[in-house]
CSV table of C-alpha atoms and ligand atoms in Angstrom, one decimal:
chain,number,residue,atom,x,y,z
G,7,MET,CA,-40.8,-29.6,-59.6
G,8,GLY,CA,-39.5,-33.2,-58.9
G,9,HIS,CA,-36.2,-34.5,-60.0
G,10,ILE,CA,-36.6,-36.1,-63.4
G,11,ILE,CA,-33.6,-38.0,-64.6
G,12,PRO,CA,-34.7,-40.0,-67.6
G,13,GLN,CA,-33.1,-43.3,-68.7
G,14,LEU,CA,-32.2,-44.1,-72.3
G,15,ASN,CA,-32.8,-47.5,-73.7
G,16,ASP,CA,-29.3,-47.2,-75.2
G,17,GLY,CA,-27.2,-45.4,-72.6
G,18,THR,CA,-24.3,-45.1,-75.0
G,19,LEU,CA,-26.3,-42.4,-76.9
G,20,PHE,CA,-25.7,-40.0,-74.1
G,21,ILE,CA,-22.3,-38.5,-75.0
G,22,ASN,CA,-20.6,-35.7,-73.2
G,23,ARG,CA,-17.8,-35.1,-75.8
G,24,ALA,CA,-17.4,-33.4,-79.1
G,25,TYR,CA,-16.8,-35.3,-82.3
G,26,VAL,CA,-13.7,-34.8,-84.6
G,27,ASN,CA,-12.5,-37.1,-87.3
G,28,GLY,CA,-14.5,-40.0,-86.0
G,29,ASP,CA,-13.4,-39.7,-82.3
G,30,TRP,CA,-15.3,-38.4,-79.3
G,31,ILE,CA,-12.9,-36.0,-77.7
G,32,GLU,CA,-12.5,-33.4,-74.9
G,33,ALA,CA,-11.4,-29.9,-75.4
G,34,LYS,CA,-7.6,-29.6,-75.4
G,35,SER,CA,-7.9,-27.2,-72.5
G,36,GLY,CA,-10.1,-29.7,-70.6
G,37,GLU,CA,-12.7,-27.0,-70.1
G,38,GLU,CA,-16.4,-27.9,-70.2
G,39,PHE,CA,-19.7,-26.1,-70.1
G,40,GLU,CA,-22.9,-27.2,-68.3
G,41,VAL,CA,-26.2,-28.0,-69.8
G,42,TYR,CA,-29.4,-27.8,-67.7
G,43,ASP,CA,-33.0,-29.1,-68.0
G,44,PRO,CA,-35.0,-25.9,-68.7
G,45,ALA,CA,-38.0,-27.3,-66.8
G,46,THR,CA,-36.2,-28.2,-63.5
G,47,GLY,CA,-32.9,-26.3,-63.7
G,48,ILE,CA,-31.2,-29.6,-62.9
G,49,LEU,CA,-27.8,-30.3,-64.5
G,50,ILE,CA,-28.0,-32.7,-67.4
G,51,GLY,CA,-24.3,-33.0,-68.0
G,52,THR,CA,-21.3,-31.2,-69.4
G,53,CYS,CA,-19.8,-30.9,-72.9
G,54,PRO,CA,-16.3,-29.7,-74.1
G,55,GLU,CA,-15.7,-26.0,-74.3
G,56,PHE,CA,-13.9,-25.9,-77.6
G,57,SER,CA,-11.5,-23.1,-78.5
G,58,THR,CA,-9.3,-22.2,-81.5
G,59,VAL,CA,-7.0,-25.2,-81.4
G,60,ASP,CA,-9.9,-27.7,-81.2
G,61,VAL,CA,-11.9,-26.0,-84.0
G,62,GLU,CA,-8.8,-25.9,-86.2
G,63,LYS,CA,-8.6,-29.7,-85.8
G,64,ALA,CA,-12.2,-30.1,-86.8
G,65,ILE,CA,-11.7,-27.9,-89.9
G,66,LEU,CA,-8.6,-29.9,-90.9
G,67,ALA,CA,-10.5,-33.2,-90.5
G,68,ALA,CA,-13.3,-31.9,-92.8
G,69,VAL,CA,-10.9,-30.6,-95.3
G,70,GLU,CA,-9.0,-33.9,-95.5
G,71,ALA,CA,-12.2,-36.0,-95.7
G,72,PHE,CA,-13.7,-33.8,-98.5
G,73,SER,CA,-11.6,-35.5,-101.2
G,74,LEU,CA,-13.0,-38.9,-100.0
G,75,ASN,CA,-16.6,-37.8,-100.2
G,76,ARG,CA,-16.1,-36.2,-103.6
G,77,LYS,CA,-14.9,-39.6,-104.9
G,78,MET,CA,-17.8,-41.5,-103.4
G,79,LEU,CA,-20.6,-42.6,-105.8
G,80,ALA,CA,-23.8,-40.8,-105.2
G,81,ARG,CA,-25.5,-44.1,-104.7
G,82,GLN,CA,-23.1,-45.0,-101.9
G,83,ARG,CA,-23.9,-41.7,-100.2
G,84,ALA,CA,-27.6,-42.4,-100.6
G,85,ARG,CA,-27.3,-45.8,-99.0
G,86,ILE,CA,-25.4,-44.3,-96.0
G,87,LEU,CA,-28.0,-41.6,-95.5
G,88,HIS,CA,-30.7,-44.1,-95.7
G,89,ARG,CA,-29.1,-46.3,-93.1
G,90,TRP,CA,-28.7,-43.2,-90.8
G,91,TYR,CA,-32.5,-42.5,-91.4
G,92,GLN,CA,-33.3,-46.0,-90.3
G,93,LEU,CA,-31.1,-45.8,-87.2
G,94,ILE,CA,-32.8,-42.6,-86.2
G,95,MET,CA,-36.2,-44.2,-86.5
G,96,ASP,CA,-35.0,-47.3,-84.6
G,97,ASN,CA,-33.7,-45.1,-81.7
G,98,ALA,CA,-36.5,-42.6,-81.9
G,99,GLU,CA,-37.6,-42.9,-78.3
G,100,ASP,CA,-34.1,-42.2,-77.0
G,101,LEU,CA,-33.7,-39.2,-79.3
G,102,ALA,CA,-37.1,-37.9,-78.2
G,103,THR,CA,-36.1,-38.3,-74.6
G,104,LEU,CA,-32.9,-36.3,-75.1
G,105,ILE,CA,-34.9,-33.5,-76.9
G,106,THR,CA,-37.4,-33.2,-74.1
G,107,TRP,CA,-34.7,-33.3,-71.5
G,108,GLU,CA,-32.6,-30.5,-72.9
G,109,ASN,CA,-35.1,-28.4,-74.9
G,110,GLY,CA,-38.2,-28.9,-72.6
G,111,LYS,CA,-40.8,-29.6,-75.3
G,112,PRO,CA,-43.4,-32.3,-74.4
G,113,LEU,CA,-42.4,-35.9,-75.3
G,114,ALA,CA,-45.1,-36.2,-77.9
G,115,ASP,CA,-43.7,-33.1,-79.7
G,116,ALA,CA,-40.2,-34.5,-79.4
G,117,ARG,CA,-41.3,-37.7,-81.0
G,118,ASP,CA,-42.8,-35.7,-83.9
G,119,GLU,CA,-39.5,-33.8,-84.2
G,120,VAL,CA,-37.6,-37.1,-84.5
G,121,THR,CA,-39.8,-38.2,-87.3
G,122,TYR,CA,-39.4,-34.8,-88.9
G,123,ALA,CA,-35.6,-34.9,-88.5
G,124,ALA,CA,-35.4,-38.4,-90.0
G,125,SER,CA,-37.5,-37.3,-93.0
G,126,PHE,CA,-34.7,-35.0,-94.2
G,127,LEU,CA,-32.3,-38.0,-94.3
G,128,GLU,CA,-34.8,-40.1,-96.2
G,129,TRP,CA,-35.6,-37.2,-98.6
G,130,PHE,CA,-31.9,-36.4,-99.3
G,131,SER,CA,-30.9,-40.0,-99.6
G,132,GLU,CA,-33.3,-40.0,-102.5
G,133,GLU,CA,-32.0,-36.8,-103.9
G,134,ALA,CA,-28.3,-37.7,-103.7
G,135,PRO,CA,-28.3,-39.8,-107.0
G,136,ARG,CA,-30.4,-37.1,-108.8
G,137,ILE,CA,-28.1,-34.1,-108.8
G,138,TYR,CA,-28.2,-33.4,-112.5
G,139,GLY,CA,-26.5,-30.9,-114.8
G,140,ASP,CA,-27.7,-29.6,-118.1
G,141,THR,CA,-26.7,-29.8,-121.8
G,142,ILE,CA,-27.0,-26.3,-123.4
G,143,PRO,CA,-27.1,-25.4,-127.1
G,144,SER,CA,-24.3,-23.1,-128.0
G,145,ILE,CA,-24.3,-20.2,-130.5
G,146,ILE,CA,-21.0,-21.5,-131.9
G,147,PRO,CA,-21.7,-24.5,-134.3
G,148,GLU,CA,-18.7,-26.6,-133.2
G,149,HIS,CA,-19.3,-26.1,-129.5
G,150,ARG,CA,-21.3,-28.1,-127.0
G,151,ILE,CA,-21.9,-26.9,-123.4
G,152,ILE,CA,-22.6,-29.0,-120.4
G,153,THR,CA,-22.9,-28.2,-116.7
G,154,ILE,CA,-22.0,-30.4,-113.8
G,155,LYS,CA,-22.9,-29.9,-110.2
G,156,GLU,CA,-20.0,-30.1,-107.7
G,157,PRO,CA,-20.0,-30.1,-103.9
G,158,VAL,CA,-19.2,-26.7,-102.6
G,159,GLY,CA,-16.6,-28.1,-100.2
G,160,VAL,CA,-16.3,-27.9,-96.4
G,161,CYS,CA,-19.5,-26.5,-94.8
G,162,ALA,CA,-20.0,-24.9,-91.4
G,163,LEU,CA,-23.5,-25.5,-90.1
G,164,ILE,CA,-24.7,-23.5,-87.1
G,165,THR,CA,-28.0,-24.7,-85.7
G,166,PRO,CA,-30.5,-23.5,-83.0
G,167,TRP,CA,-31.9,-25.1,-79.9
G,168,ASN,CA,-35.6,-24.9,-80.8
G,169,PHE,CA,-35.4,-28.1,-83.0
G,170,PRO,CA,-32.3,-29.8,-81.6
G,171,ALA,CA,-32.5,-32.6,-84.1
G,172,ALA,CA,-34.5,-31.4,-87.2
G,173,MET,CA,-32.5,-28.3,-87.8
G,174,ILE,CA,-29.3,-30.4,-87.9
G,175,THR,CA,-30.6,-33.1,-90.3
G,176,ARG,CA,-32.1,-30.4,-92.6
G,177,LYS,CA,-28.6,-29.1,-93.1
G,178,ILE,CA,-26.4,-32.1,-92.9
G,179,ALA,CA,-28.4,-34.4,-95.1
G,180,PRO,CA,-28.2,-32.2,-98.3
G,181,ALA,CA,-24.6,-31.3,-97.5
G,182,LEU,CA,-23.5,-35.0,-97.4
G,183,ALA,CA,-25.8,-35.9,-100.3
G,184,ALA,CA,-24.0,-33.3,-102.4
G,185,GLY,CA,-20.6,-34.6,-101.4
G,186,CYS,CA,-19.6,-32.0,-98.9
G,187,THR,CA,-18.1,-32.5,-95.4
G,188,VAL,CA,-19.3,-30.5,-92.4
G,189,ILE,CA,-18.4,-28.9,-89.2
G,190,LEU,CA,-21.5,-28.7,-87.0
G,191,LYS,CA,-21.8,-26.1,-84.2
G,192,PRO,CA,-24.9,-27.1,-82.2
G,193,PRO,CA,-26.3,-24.7,-79.7
G,194,ALA,CA,-24.9,-24.8,-76.1
G,195,GLU,CA,-28.4,-25.5,-74.8
G,196,THR,CA,-29.0,-28.8,-76.7
G,197,PRO,CA,-25.7,-30.5,-77.6
G,198,PHE,CA,-26.7,-34.0,-76.4
G,199,THR,CA,-29.3,-34.5,-79.1
G,200,ALA,CA,-26.7,-33.5,-81.7
G,201,ASN,CA,-24.2,-35.9,-80.3
G,202,ALA,CA,-26.6,-38.8,-80.3
G,203,LEU,CA,-27.6,-38.1,-83.8
G,204,VAL,CA,-24.0,-38.0,-85.0
G,205,GLU,CA,-23.2,-41.2,-83.1
G,206,LEU,CA,-26.0,-42.8,-85.1
G,207,ALA,CA,-24.4,-41.4,-88.3
G,208,HIS,CA,-21.2,-43.0,-87.2
G,209,ARG,CA,-23.0,-46.4,-86.8
G,210,ALA,CA,-24.6,-45.9,-90.2
G,211,GLY,CA,-21.2,-45.8,-91.8
G,212,VAL,CA,-20.6,-42.1,-92.3
G,213,PRO,CA,-16.9,-42.0,-92.7
G,214,ASN,CA,-14.6,-40.3,-90.3
G,215,GLY,CA,-14.2,-36.5,-90.9
G,216,PHE,CA,-17.4,-36.2,-92.9
G,217,ILE,CA,-19.2,-34.8,-89.9
G,218,ASN,CA,-17.4,-33.0,-87.1
G,219,ILE,CA,-19.0,-31.4,-84.0
G,220,VAL,CA,-17.6,-28.4,-82.2
G,221,THR,CA,-19.3,-27.7,-78.9
G,222,ALA,CA,-19.0,-24.6,-76.8
G,223,MET,CA,-20.9,-22.0,-74.8
G,224,SER,CA,-18.7,-19.0,-73.9
G,225,ASN,CA,-16.6,-19.4,-77.0
G,226,THR,CA,-19.6,-19.5,-79.4
G,227,ALA,CA,-19.1,-16.1,-80.9
G,228,HIS,CA,-15.4,-16.8,-81.4
G,229,ILE,CA,-16.1,-20.1,-83.0
G,230,GLY,CA,-18.7,-18.4,-85.2
G,231,LYS,CA,-16.0,-16.0,-86.4
G,232,MET,CA,-13.5,-18.8,-87.0
G,233,LEU,CA,-16.0,-20.7,-89.1
G,234,THR,CA,-17.2,-17.7,-91.1
G,235,THR,CA,-13.7,-16.4,-91.9
G,236,ASN,CA,-11.6,-19.5,-92.3
G,237,PRO,CA,-10.7,-19.8,-96.1
G,238,GLU,CA,-10.9,-23.6,-96.0
G,239,VAL,CA,-14.6,-23.3,-95.2
G,240,HIS,CA,-16.6,-22.6,-98.3
G,241,LYS,CA,-20.1,-22.5,-97.2
G,242,VAL,CA,-21.9,-21.4,-94.0
G,243,SER,CA,-25.5,-22.3,-93.3
G,244,PHE,CA,-27.1,-20.6,-90.2
G,245,THR,CA,-30.4,-20.9,-88.5
G,246,GLY,CA,-31.0,-18.3,-85.8
G,247,SER,CA,-31.8,-14.7,-85.1
G,248,THR,CA,-31.6,-12.0,-87.7
G,249,ASN,CA,-29.2,-10.0,-85.5
G,250,ILE,CA,-26.7,-12.8,-85.3
G,251,GLY,CA,-27.2,-13.6,-89.0
G,252,LYS,CA,-26.1,-10.0,-89.8
G,253,ILE,CA,-22.9,-10.4,-87.8
G,254,LEU,CA,-22.1,-13.8,-89.4
G,255,MET,CA,-22.8,-12.4,-92.9
G,256,GLU,CA,-20.4,-9.6,-92.4
G,257,GLN,CA,-17.8,-12.0,-91.3
G,258,ALA,CA,-18.4,-14.4,-94.1
G,259,ALA,CA,-18.0,-11.6,-96.6
G,260,SER,CA,-14.3,-11.4,-95.9
G,261,SER,CA,-13.7,-14.6,-97.9
G,262,ILE,CA,-16.9,-14.5,-100.1
G,263,LYS,CA,-18.4,-17.7,-98.8
G,264,LYS,CA,-21.6,-19.2,-100.1
G,265,VAL,CA,-24.1,-18.7,-97.4
G,266,SER,CA,-27.7,-19.5,-96.5
G,267,TRP,CA,-29.5,-17.9,-93.7
G,268,GLU,CA,-32.8,-19.0,-92.0
G,269,LEU,CA,-33.5,-16.1,-89.7
G,270,GLY,CA,-36.2,-14.7,-87.6
G,271,GLY,CA,-39.9,-14.4,-88.5
G,272,ASN,CA,-42.9,-12.4,-87.4
G,273,ALA,CA,-45.7,-14.4,-89.1
G,274,PRO,CA,-49.1,-12.8,-89.7
G,275,PHE,CA,-52.1,-15.2,-89.4
G,276,ILE,CA,-55.2,-13.7,-91.0
G,277,ILE,CA,-58.8,-14.9,-90.6
G,278,PHE,CA,-61.1,-13.3,-93.2
G,279,ASP,CA,-64.9,-12.9,-92.5
G,280,ASP,CA,-65.7,-15.3,-95.4
G,281,VAL,CA,-64.1,-18.3,-93.7
G,282,GLU,CA,-66.6,-21.2,-93.7
G,283,ASN,CA,-65.1,-23.3,-91.0
G,284,LEU,CA,-64.1,-21.0,-88.1
G,285,ASP,CA,-63.2,-24.0,-85.9
G,286,ALA,CA,-60.6,-25.2,-88.4
G,287,ALA,CA,-59.2,-21.7,-88.4
G,288,VAL,CA,-59.1,-21.7,-84.6
G,289,ASP,CA,-57.3,-25.0,-84.4
G,290,ALA,CA,-54.8,-24.0,-87.1
G,291,ALA,CA,-54.1,-20.7,-85.3
G,292,LEU,CA,-53.6,-22.6,-82.0
G,293,THR,CA,-51.1,-24.9,-83.7
G,294,ALA,CA,-49.3,-22.2,-85.6
G,295,LYS,CA,-49.0,-20.0,-82.5
G,296,PHE,CA,-48.3,-22.4,-79.7
G,297,ARG,CA,-46.2,-25.1,-81.4
G,298,ASN,CA,-43.1,-25.6,-79.2
G,299,SER,CA,-44.5,-23.0,-76.9
G,300,GLY,CA,-44.2,-20.4,-79.6
G,301,GLN,CA,-40.5,-21.0,-80.0
G,302,THR,CA,-40.3,-21.5,-83.8
G,303,CYS,CA,-39.4,-19.1,-86.5
G,304,VAL,CA,-42.7,-19.8,-88.4
G,305,CYS,CA,-45.0,-19.4,-85.4
G,306,ALA,CA,-47.9,-17.1,-85.9
G,307,ASN,CA,-46.9,-13.9,-84.2
G,308,ARG,CA,-49.7,-11.4,-85.1
G,309,ILE,CA,-53.2,-12.8,-85.4
G,310,TYR,CA,-55.5,-10.6,-87.5
G,311,ILE,CA,-59.2,-11.3,-87.5
G,312,GLN,CA,-61.7,-9.5,-89.6
G,313,SER,CA,-64.1,-7.6,-87.4
G,314,ARG,CA,-67.3,-9.7,-88.0
G,315,GLN,CA,-65.5,-12.9,-86.7
G,316,TYR,CA,-63.4,-11.2,-84.0
G,317,GLU,CA,-65.4,-11.9,-80.8
G,318,LYS,CA,-66.3,-15.5,-81.8
G,319,PHE,CA,-62.8,-16.3,-82.8
G,320,ALA,CA,-61.3,-14.8,-79.6
G,321,LYS,CA,-63.7,-16.8,-77.4
G,322,ARG,CA,-63.0,-20.1,-79.2
G,323,PHE,CA,-59.3,-19.5,-79.4
G,324,SER,CA,-59.1,-18.8,-75.6
G,325,ASP,CA,-61.2,-21.8,-74.9
G,326,GLY,CA,-58.6,-23.8,-76.9
G,327,VAL,CA,-55.8,-22.4,-74.8
G,328,LYS,CA,-57.6,-23.3,-71.6
G,329,ARG,CA,-57.3,-26.9,-72.6
G,330,PHE,CA,-53.5,-26.7,-72.7
G,331,LYS,CA,-51.6,-28.3,-69.8
G,332,LEU,CA,-48.3,-26.6,-68.9
G,333,GLY,CA,-45.6,-28.7,-67.2
G,334,HIS,CA,-42.5,-30.9,-67.5
G,335,GLY,CA,-42.4,-32.4,-71.0
G,336,PHE,CA,-42.0,-35.9,-69.5
G,337,HIS,CA,-45.3,-35.7,-67.5
G,338,ASP,CA,-48.4,-37.3,-68.9
G,339,GLY,CA,-50.9,-35.0,-70.5
G,340,VAL,CA,-48.5,-32.0,-70.7
G,341,THR,CA,-49.1,-30.1,-73.9
G,342,HIS,CA,-46.7,-27.3,-73.4
G,343,GLY,CA,-43.3,-27.1,-71.7
G,344,PRO,CA,-41.1,-24.4,-70.4
G,345,LEU,CA,-39.3,-21.7,-72.4
G,346,ILE,CA,-35.6,-22.4,-73.0
G,347,HIS,CA,-34.3,-19.9,-70.4
G,348,LYS,CA,-35.0,-16.9,-68.2
G,349,ARG,CA,-34.1,-14.4,-70.9
G,350,ALA,CA,-36.9,-15.8,-73.1
G,351,VAL,CA,-39.4,-15.5,-70.3
G,352,GLU,CA,-38.3,-11.9,-69.7
G,353,LYS,CA,-38.8,-11.0,-73.3
G,354,VAL,CA,-42.3,-12.5,-73.4
G,355,ASP,CA,-43.3,-10.8,-70.2
G,356,GLU,CA,-42.0,-7.5,-71.5
G,357,GLN,CA,-44.2,-7.8,-74.6
G,358,VAL,CA,-47.3,-8.6,-72.4
G,359,ARG,CA,-46.7,-5.7,-70.0
G,360,ASP,CA,-46.2,-3.4,-72.9
G,361,ALA,CA,-49.4,-4.5,-74.6
G,362,VAL,CA,-51.4,-4.1,-71.4
G,363,ALA,CA,-50.0,-0.7,-70.7
G,364,LYS,CA,-51.1,0.4,-74.2
G,365,GLY,CA,-54.6,-0.9,-73.7
G,366,ALA,CA,-54.7,-4.7,-74.5
G,367,THR,CA,-56.8,-7.0,-72.4
G,368,ILE,CA,-55.5,-10.4,-71.1
G,369,MET,CA,-58.1,-13.1,-71.9
G,370,ILE,CA,-56.1,-15.9,-70.4
G,371,GLY,CA,-52.6,-16.3,-68.9
G,372,GLY,CA,-50.4,-13.1,-68.9
G,373,LYS,CA,-47.9,-14.1,-66.2
G,374,ARG,CA,-45.1,-16.4,-65.3
G,375,SER,CA,-46.0,-19.8,-63.8
G,376,ILE,CA,-43.7,-19.5,-60.8
G,377,GLU,CA,-45.0,-22.7,-59.1
G,378,LEU,CA,-43.7,-24.8,-62.0
G,379,GLY,CA,-40.3,-23.1,-62.3
G,380,PRO,CA,-38.6,-19.9,-63.5
G,381,ASN,CA,-38.8,-20.8,-67.2
G,382,PHE,CA,-42.5,-21.4,-67.3
G,383,TYR,CA,-44.9,-18.7,-68.8
G,384,GLU,CA,-48.6,-19.3,-69.0
G,385,PRO,CA,-50.0,-19.6,-72.5
G,386,THR,CA,-51.5,-16.1,-73.0
G,387,VAL,CA,-54.1,-14.5,-75.2
G,388,LEU,CA,-54.4,-10.8,-75.6
G,389,THR,CA,-57.2,-8.9,-77.2
G,390,GLY,CA,-57.5,-5.3,-78.3
G,391,MET,CA,-54.0,-5.3,-79.9
G,392,THR,CA,-52.8,-2.3,-81.8
G,393,LYS,CA,-49.9,-1.7,-84.1
G,394,ASP,CA,-47.9,0.5,-81.7
G,395,MET,CA,-47.4,-2.4,-79.3
G,396,LEU,CA,-44.0,-4.3,-79.2
G,397,LEU,CA,-45.6,-7.6,-80.1
G,398,ALA,CA,-46.8,-6.1,-83.5
G,399,SER,CA,-43.2,-5.5,-84.7
G,400,GLU,CA,-41.0,-7.9,-82.7
G,401,GLU,CA,-40.9,-11.6,-82.9
G,402,THR,CA,-42.2,-13.0,-79.6
G,403,PHE,CA,-40.7,-16.5,-79.6
G,404,GLY,CA,-43.0,-17.4,-76.8
G,405,PRO,CA,-46.5,-18.5,-75.9
G,406,VAL,CA,-48.3,-15.2,-76.3
G,407,ALA,CA,-51.1,-14.7,-78.9
G,408,GLY,CA,-52.0,-11.1,-79.7
G,409,LEU,CA,-55.4,-10.8,-81.5
G,410,PHE,CA,-55.8,-7.7,-83.8
G,411,SER,CA,-59.0,-6.7,-85.5
G,412,PHE,CA,-59.2,-5.4,-89.0
G,413,GLU,CA,-61.8,-4.2,-91.5
G,414,ALA,CA,-60.5,-4.4,-95.1
G,415,GLU,CA,-58.3,-6.9,-97.0
G,416,GLN,CA,-56.0,-4.2,-98.3
G,417,ASP,CA,-55.4,-2.8,-94.8
G,418,VAL,CA,-54.5,-6.2,-93.4
G,419,VAL,CA,-52.2,-7.1,-96.2
G,420,LYS,CA,-50.4,-3.8,-95.6
G,421,LEU,CA,-50.1,-4.5,-91.9
G,422,ALA,CA,-48.9,-8.1,-92.6
G,423,ASN,CA,-46.2,-6.8,-94.9
G,424,CYS,CA,-44.9,-4.0,-92.8
G,425,ALA,CA,-42.5,-6.3,-90.9
G,426,GLU,CA,-38.8,-6.1,-91.7
G,427,VAL,CA,-38.8,-9.9,-91.9
G,428,GLY,CA,-40.8,-12.3,-94.1
G,429,LEU,CA,-40.6,-15.9,-93.3
G,430,ALA,CA,-44.1,-17.4,-93.1
G,431,GLY,CA,-47.6,-16.1,-93.3
G,432,TYR,CA,-51.0,-17.8,-92.9
G,433,PHE,CA,-54.5,-17.0,-93.8
G,434,PHE,CA,-58.0,-18.5,-93.8
G,435,SER,CA,-60.5,-17.7,-96.5
G,436,SER,CA,-63.1,-19.5,-98.5
G,437,SER,CA,-62.9,-17.2,-101.6
G,438,MET,CA,-60.8,-18.7,-104.4
G,439,ALA,CA,-60.1,-15.3,-105.8
G,440,ARG,CA,-58.9,-14.0,-102.5
G,441,VAL,CA,-56.8,-17.1,-101.8
G,442,PHE,CA,-54.6,-16.4,-104.8
G,443,ARG,CA,-54.7,-12.6,-104.4
G,444,VAL,CA,-53.5,-12.7,-100.8
G,445,ALA,CA,-51.1,-15.6,-101.2
G,446,GLU,CA,-49.4,-13.6,-103.9
G,447,ALA,CA,-49.5,-10.3,-102.0
G,448,LEU,CA,-47.9,-11.5,-98.8
G,449,LYS,CA,-44.2,-10.7,-98.7
G,450,VAL,CA,-43.0,-13.9,-97.1
G,451,GLY,CA,-41.2,-17.1,-98.3
G,452,MET,CA,-43.9,-19.5,-97.2
G,453,VAL,CA,-47.7,-19.1,-97.1
G,454,GLY,CA,-50.1,-21.5,-95.4
G,455,VAL,CA,-53.6,-21.2,-96.9
G,456,ASN,CA,-56.4,-22.7,-94.7
G,457,THR,CA,-53.7,-24.5,-92.7
G,458,GLY,CA,-51.4,-23.7,-89.8
G,459,ARG,CA,-48.9,-26.4,-90.8
G,460,ILE,CA,-46.4,-25.8,-93.5
G,461,SER,CA,-43.3,-27.7,-92.7
G,462,GLU,CA,-42.3,-31.0,-94.3
G,463,ALA,CA,-39.1,-32.3,-96.0
G,464,ALA,CA,-40.7,-32.0,-99.5
G,465,SER,CA,-41.5,-28.4,-99.1
G,466,PRO,CA,-39.0,-25.5,-99.7
G,467,PHE,CA,-38.3,-23.8,-96.4
G,468,GLY,CA,-37.0,-20.2,-96.2
G,469,GLY,CA,-37.7,-16.6,-96.1
G,470,VAL,CA,-37.4,-13.2,-97.8
G,471,LYS,CA,-36.4,-9.8,-96.6
G,472,GLN,CA,-34.5,-10.0,-93.2
G,473,SER,CA,-35.7,-13.6,-92.7
G,474,GLY,CA,-32.8,-14.6,-94.9
G,475,PHE,CA,-32.3,-16.5,-98.1
G,476,GLY,CA,-31.7,-19.9,-99.4
G,477,ARG,CA,-34.1,-22.8,-99.2
G,478,GLU,CA,-33.9,-25.9,-97.0
G,479,GLY,CA,-35.6,-29.3,-97.7
G,480,SER,CA,-37.3,-30.0,-101.0
G,481,LYS,CA,-35.6,-30.4,-104.4
G,482,TYR,CA,-34.0,-27.0,-103.9
G,483,GLY,CA,-32.2,-27.9,-100.7
G,484,ILE,CA,-29.3,-29.4,-102.5
G,485,ASP,CA,-28.6,-26.2,-104.5
G,486,GLU,CA,-27.2,-24.6,-101.3
G,487,TYR,CA,-24.4,-27.2,-101.2
G,488,VAL,CA,-23.4,-27.4,-104.9
G,489,THR,CA,-21.8,-25.1,-107.4
G,490,THR,CA,-22.5,-25.3,-111.1
G,491,LYS,CA,-19.5,-25.9,-113.3
G,492,THR,CA,-19.8,-25.1,-117.0
G,493,ILE,CA,-17.8,-27.2,-119.5
G,494,THR,CA,-17.6,-26.0,-123.1
G,495,PHE,CA,-16.4,-28.5,-125.7
G,496,GLY,CA,-14.9,-27.0,-128.8
G,497,GLY,CA,-13.6,-28.4,-132.2
G,498,LEU,CA,-16.7,-30.5,-132.7
G,499,ASN,CA,-17.9,-30.9,-136.3
G,500,PRO,CA,-21.3,-29.4,-136.9
G,501,LEU,CA,-23.9,-31.6,-138.8
G,502,GLU,CA,-23.2,-31.7,-142.6
D,28,LIG,C1,-37.7,-23.1,-87.2
D,28,LIG,O1,-38.2,-22.6,-86.3
D,28,LIG,O2,-36.6,-22.5,-87.7
D,28,LIG,C2,-38.1,-24.3,-88.0
D,28,LIG,C3,-39.5,-24.6,-87.9
D,28,LIG,C4,-39.9,-25.7,-88.8
D,28,LIG,O3,-39.1,-26.3,-89.5
D,28,LIG,O4,-41.1,-25.9,-88.9
């Protein structure tokens, strides 16, 4: 693949430093790590490899700035967040370019992500002045009780590479709106989008120390431990795999931090025989499965089709996949980019080989796309899937759709619910009674009924079981960054 070195309209948004207390700095050791374009393998740039001493500095900056944010009026916070929102929209093309460059997703998807990322700032700028407490009747006649919401304190936010911008704003916006300060650890794969976003926060007037970025690759686990065990950090929010979530949770237990975890998924997508518009179901399943080349926690992972519709669905679904164009995200007409790295490709290929060895048939795809580069895998559709195959129990996080056939509603609900995780679930049905029955029966945090699109700032995002807990976005997103303080007033004269 040709050398693609994109140009930004504003070249100063490409920043190869980390951000502490308002300054873009290097690691004290001078060490750096390298970031590569996943489509071409070409070096994009380097970022500081932070270690203990650098992270301590970032924590200190967040601790010192916290008292300033606490004192700020909610309306002031709202205005700053709104300015940041506007700057992101004004610089959307540059942010999209950075996302495509370091994550690989097609430019159109990167543009959508920028809008999605900005929407959390707009949303929480509106929530900031509406963080209310309660007044509570007491059983003691001369008492009155009120509650106030206070910022939890310094927050560590650990974010993934699959949405290099949106997963950051979904955490930072409510944290700042609530009056917290943050230390952000972006992934080593996509630090440049994080840096550009935070440079725009700086330009929007976010005061020094409110946001600090610690970048690292080799020291990531060590930094995770520092952030989850440091007593000055009061909250950790993590989006990533269930396995890493378990490690971080154990670490965070040592100082009883408030935590919220958005972990892995293994979403069922069910098409019932009674569906009136099969084409809509096909389109929704294509979106839910292949968004970001299958690299989202809410991607459909197991597609269950009731037997009467199976053949028709499989044919139309494969025809839809045939229309995809795999390639570099900057190239015109490309609908799907590379996976993030070789390990991801290996995992996907292992699931495909396993399914085929156990009797599945490849309708389309089923192999690496070597001519494009080592991180490309052909969008793949497998039929004849059975529950003993790896794909039935493991999150794929890649562009492979396994189509399972089922007969009865109770069987498919049982199959859908047998996963250890429970983030999203989707189904298509035209029966009102079934819609409510199945939506209530699915053991997941989010259900898409007759749609494959469930993510927006207004909607609570989060899971159950081993997909984690806590909700991001929505009116509940703030709850993760505040504590409730109860104030009881005594000595008040009851009514005569
Ligand atoms: C994720 O994959 O964790 C986020 C997906 C989304 O926000 O839709």
